């Protein structure tokens, strides 16, 4: 349990992190982690679904569950005066969910409908296709909410089993931030979470990625859609959060495309060339190796130019040292922005839980500036060479195919084309 | 503790060096600049006006070593003309493209180098620029914002580039997003006389036609101290920071030529309007918009509570009936933002669930509206809505940005002290008031309905 006391406002933020995500799912039940989390607030032994939302909303509070690629969080935001009631409902949905058949059916319909509607969004289509190409059958290669087929295959019994295996106290991190003293918190926890069961973790499955698996070729996927912009994602596998190069990669990526208007990609493709409104690069430092990606939207006719410039910038950072100024600016931002990124109680609660989950250490906040400040120009060049690849990559383009010119990429048999 | 076996106890309360907020009621009146202080919620605001007319609002809040600087210009898309829509928004982009003193994009680089973040947004009514950074660096914001208020370059080459950037922005946000495009259609249909009818980003052909001269005229006309105000919130001392603001801004003269502003008034709508949009899409989408008054009109509070009763959360009426019981839609909303200068719209809408009928969705929404008109909502339901509005107001104050934003929003509408009036007004709403506004505004003749009809592509 993690607790930070803050008395600036009469509010309390609770984040409970459960180690349950697509990493723990059987492939044919993809989406079960997400569905289980979403079902917690849909009925307990004491309360019907409608009673849970009625009671929470009457307090002006909120109680939500969400699942990321690595874990699930259940979050409560509540006014101080209602904290006891909030904790009671929180503990009820956590420990006594009933998973009523009828509610599962409703929830599945909504998830499937939303998946269908998302197909309208070209950047969603691009991103879904990209992760599939990069990660294949690994859970990172699919959507957290599953697919229409896998959702249909999830039965109530599967949810109950998944819940029993994962929603146990020794599989959780609790983080509480706000207007509450340690004594008050301890007595709430004793009262409402003291009886929370431990469990048998032996049945849990966890997929590990093959760390050495690299792309041996280029894969270009074009999805033809009648739209005005090409939605482009370029990238490949990157690093895991526990990679010691994480901090050097953070600095390098800030300079390349992570640093907003301070980044090279934004400067060249937006400011100098007027090709796009939005371009960025990112490394998702997850539990397992995550992706490196550059995402950009530009009118179909300039797709080829944009991709050429992205490749140029990647080659440049792989072959030439960054300038002293760029290095110092990146470090100054990454260290200087830390207090701002932890401004609100909600952000602190989520951050503390994540620090614990990724085992970054209790003094992470203190040590972070050192991790960043130790990075040298040589480190930046080294990690750019090591983790960026301008030869073997995945390139996904969702756009109007007949207007997109990729001739300079010398299309090979590796190009897959889809008509949508 | 019973289960200390797994609970790793770690008390982190000292890391962030949190201080209690000190409430202050004292009234400062020390010659020029004059200052007032009032109290709402847990924050006190100090008000100053410099000699050139620029007003400065300062909110001290010492919980974290951060400060937000916001400058609000009273100009938005409603101040534009046909043929040049989008000029306010493009000018907002150009404000980052250099002055005689600092080159293009230096602005954001300096802020980021100092660990800060900066951005801006344009609305129908105003354009606002903001930075949040370490409070000891607040002087940087002051220096850079005062510089670009009077020394903007508007390099013609940069104008062409940025025009392209904004056209890409429009493609991304509207052209390729059928639901946003329907929203644009509905607004453009609901209004005929008032400039709220065009989108903030502008029509595509208008954006393409904007030249340096158009931007320059707009800049000269609206970017002057007497047409702007500043909000600073965070870990600052008002007496110190106001001196810095004076040094930065007081030399700027309010001598720019102000174009005359016309007051447009939308005539009363006398019959339903309908608009259809046929686009490649997966599911039909529905929007229903009613003309309504804005805050601080006496009906605005009941409209706010009404929209909350209808759609805030899973216990709301529309959610329970349409999503939960009838499973007609994937999402549903009733949106009323009274925070416009002129009367705007109460908008309901939702995405149809697969294999359902859009007419059923529309009818069911009207049934819910009739229900409000026929049966007075219960005290408890209204209390829930008020609790939701008030709690979200309190949660929002956890960031210096949103504190400054709320203060600035009310100032933009006339006076930041209206914030008190807003919360009081919400608390006073009675069940009869809700019924009265539903009967008065949510009528057939006052509505514009938009429907997205998905077409399958020809490929």
PDB file of N, CA, C and O in Angstrom, chain B residues 141-151 248-249 251-252:
ATOM      1  N   UNK B 141       7.427  33.415 -18.867  1.00  0.00           N
ATOM      2  CA  UNK B 141       6.121  33.549 -19.509  1.00  0.00           C
ATOM      3  C   UNK B 141       5.798  35.015 -19.748  1.00  0.00           C
ATOM      4  O   UNK B 141       5.325  35.389 -20.824  1.00  0.00           O
ATOM      5  N   UNK B 142       6.027  35.805 -18.746  1.00  0.00           N
ATOM      6  CA  UNK B 142       5.690  37.237 -18.838  1.00  0.00           C
ATOM      7  C   UNK B 142       6.470  37.889 -19.972  1.00  0.00           C
ATOM      8  O   UNK B 142       5.922  38.599 -20.811  1.00  0.00           O
ATOM      9  N   UNK B 143       7.752  37.597 -20.006  1.00  0.00           N
ATOM     10  CA  UNK B 143       8.620  38.178 -21.036  1.00  0.00           C
ATOM     11  C   UNK B 143       8.172  37.748 -22.439  1.00  0.00           C
ATOM     12  O   UNK B 143       8.027  38.555 -23.343  1.00  0.00           O
ATOM     13  N   UNK B 144       7.932  36.444 -22.610  1.00  0.00           N
ATOM     14  CA  UNK B 144       7.599  35.943 -23.944  1.00  0.00           C
ATOM     15  C   UNK B 144       6.206  36.376 -24.397  1.00  0.00           C
ATOM     16  O   UNK B 144       6.001  36.723 -25.560  1.00  0.00           O
ATOM     17  N   UNK B 145       5.240  36.383 -23.492  1.00  0.00           N
ATOM     18  CA  UNK B 145       3.876  36.772 -23.888  1.00  0.00           C
ATOM     19  C   UNK B 145       3.790  38.267 -24.192  1.00  0.00           C
ATOM     20  O   UNK B 145       3.092  38.670 -25.118  1.00  0.00           O
ATOM     21  N   UNK B 146       4.496  39.076 -23.426  1.00  0.00           N
ATOM     22  CA  UNK B 146       4.428  40.512 -23.717  1.00  0.00           C
ATOM     23  C   UNK B 146       5.114  40.800 -25.051  1.00  0.00           C
ATOM     24  O   UNK B 146       4.650  41.613 -25.842  1.00  0.00           O
ATOM     25  N   UNK B 147       6.187  40.059 -25.319  1.00  0.00           N
ATOM     26  CA  UNK B 147       6.892  40.240 -26.597  1.00  0.00           C
ATOM     27  C   UNK B 147       5.978  39.927 -27.782  1.00  0.00           C
ATOM     28  O   UNK B 147       5.873  40.695 -28.732  1.00  0.00           O
ATOM     29  N   UNK B 148       5.270  38.793 -27.705  1.00  0.00           N
ATOM     30  CA  UNK B 148       4.474  38.441 -28.888  1.00  0.00           C
ATOM     31  C   UNK B 148       3.152  39.193 -28.959  1.00  0.00           C
ATOM     32  O   UNK B 148       2.466  39.146 -29.961  1.00  0.00           O
ATOM     33  N   UNK B 149       2.807  39.898 -27.909  1.00  0.00           N
ATOM     34  CA  UNK B 149       1.624  40.755 -28.003  1.00  0.00           C
ATOM     35  C   UNK B 149       1.893  41.953 -28.916  1.00  0.00           C
ATOM     36  O   UNK B 149       0.987  42.488 -29.551  1.00  0.00           O
ATOM     37  N   UNK B 150       3.170  42.382 -29.008  1.00  0.00           N
ATOM     38  CA  UNK B 150       3.416  43.571 -29.843  1.00  0.00           C
ATOM     39  C   UNK B 150       4.447  43.387 -30.954  1.00  0.00           C
ATOM     40  O   UNK B 150       4.543  44.233 -31.840  1.00  0.00           O
ATOM     41  N   UNK B 151       5.215  42.309 -30.946  1.00  0.00           N
ATOM     42  CA  UNK B 151       6.306  42.214 -31.934  1.00  0.00           C
ATOM     43  C   UNK B 151       6.182  41.042 -32.905  1.00  0.00           C
ATOM     44  O   UNK B 151       7.190  40.556 -33.417  1.00  0.00           O
ATOM     45  N   UNK B 248       6.635  43.911 -17.662  1.00  0.00           N
ATOM     46  CA  UNK B 248       6.507  43.258 -18.956  1.00  0.00           C
ATOM     47  C   UNK B 248       5.469  43.893 -19.861  1.00  0.00           C
ATOM     48  O   UNK B 248       5.673  43.994 -21.070  1.00  0.00           O
ATOM     49  N   UNK B 249       4.348  44.306 -19.299  1.00  0.00           N
ATOM     50  CA  UNK B 249       3.210  44.679 -20.146  1.00  0.00           C
ATOM     51  C   UNK B 249       2.850  46.157 -20.172  1.00  0.00           C
ATOM     52  O   UNK B 249       2.225  46.626 -21.105  1.00  0.00           O
ATOM     53  N   UNK B 251       4.278  48.837 -20.748  1.00  0.00           N
ATOM     54  CA  UNK B 251       4.768  49.722 -21.815  1.00  0.00           C
ATOM     55  C   UNK B 251       3.972  49.556 -23.109  1.00  0.00           C
ATOM     56  O   UNK B 251       4.085  50.359 -24.029  1.00  0.00           O
ATOM     57  N   UNK B 252       3.158  48.495 -23.221  1.00  0.00           N
ATOM     58  CA  UNK B 252       2.421  48.263 -24.466  1.00  0.00           C
ATOM     59  C   UNK B 252       1.193  49.169 -24.488  1.00  0.00           C
ATOM     60  O   UNK B 252       0.367  49.149 -23.586  1.00  0.00           O
TER      61      UNK B 252
END
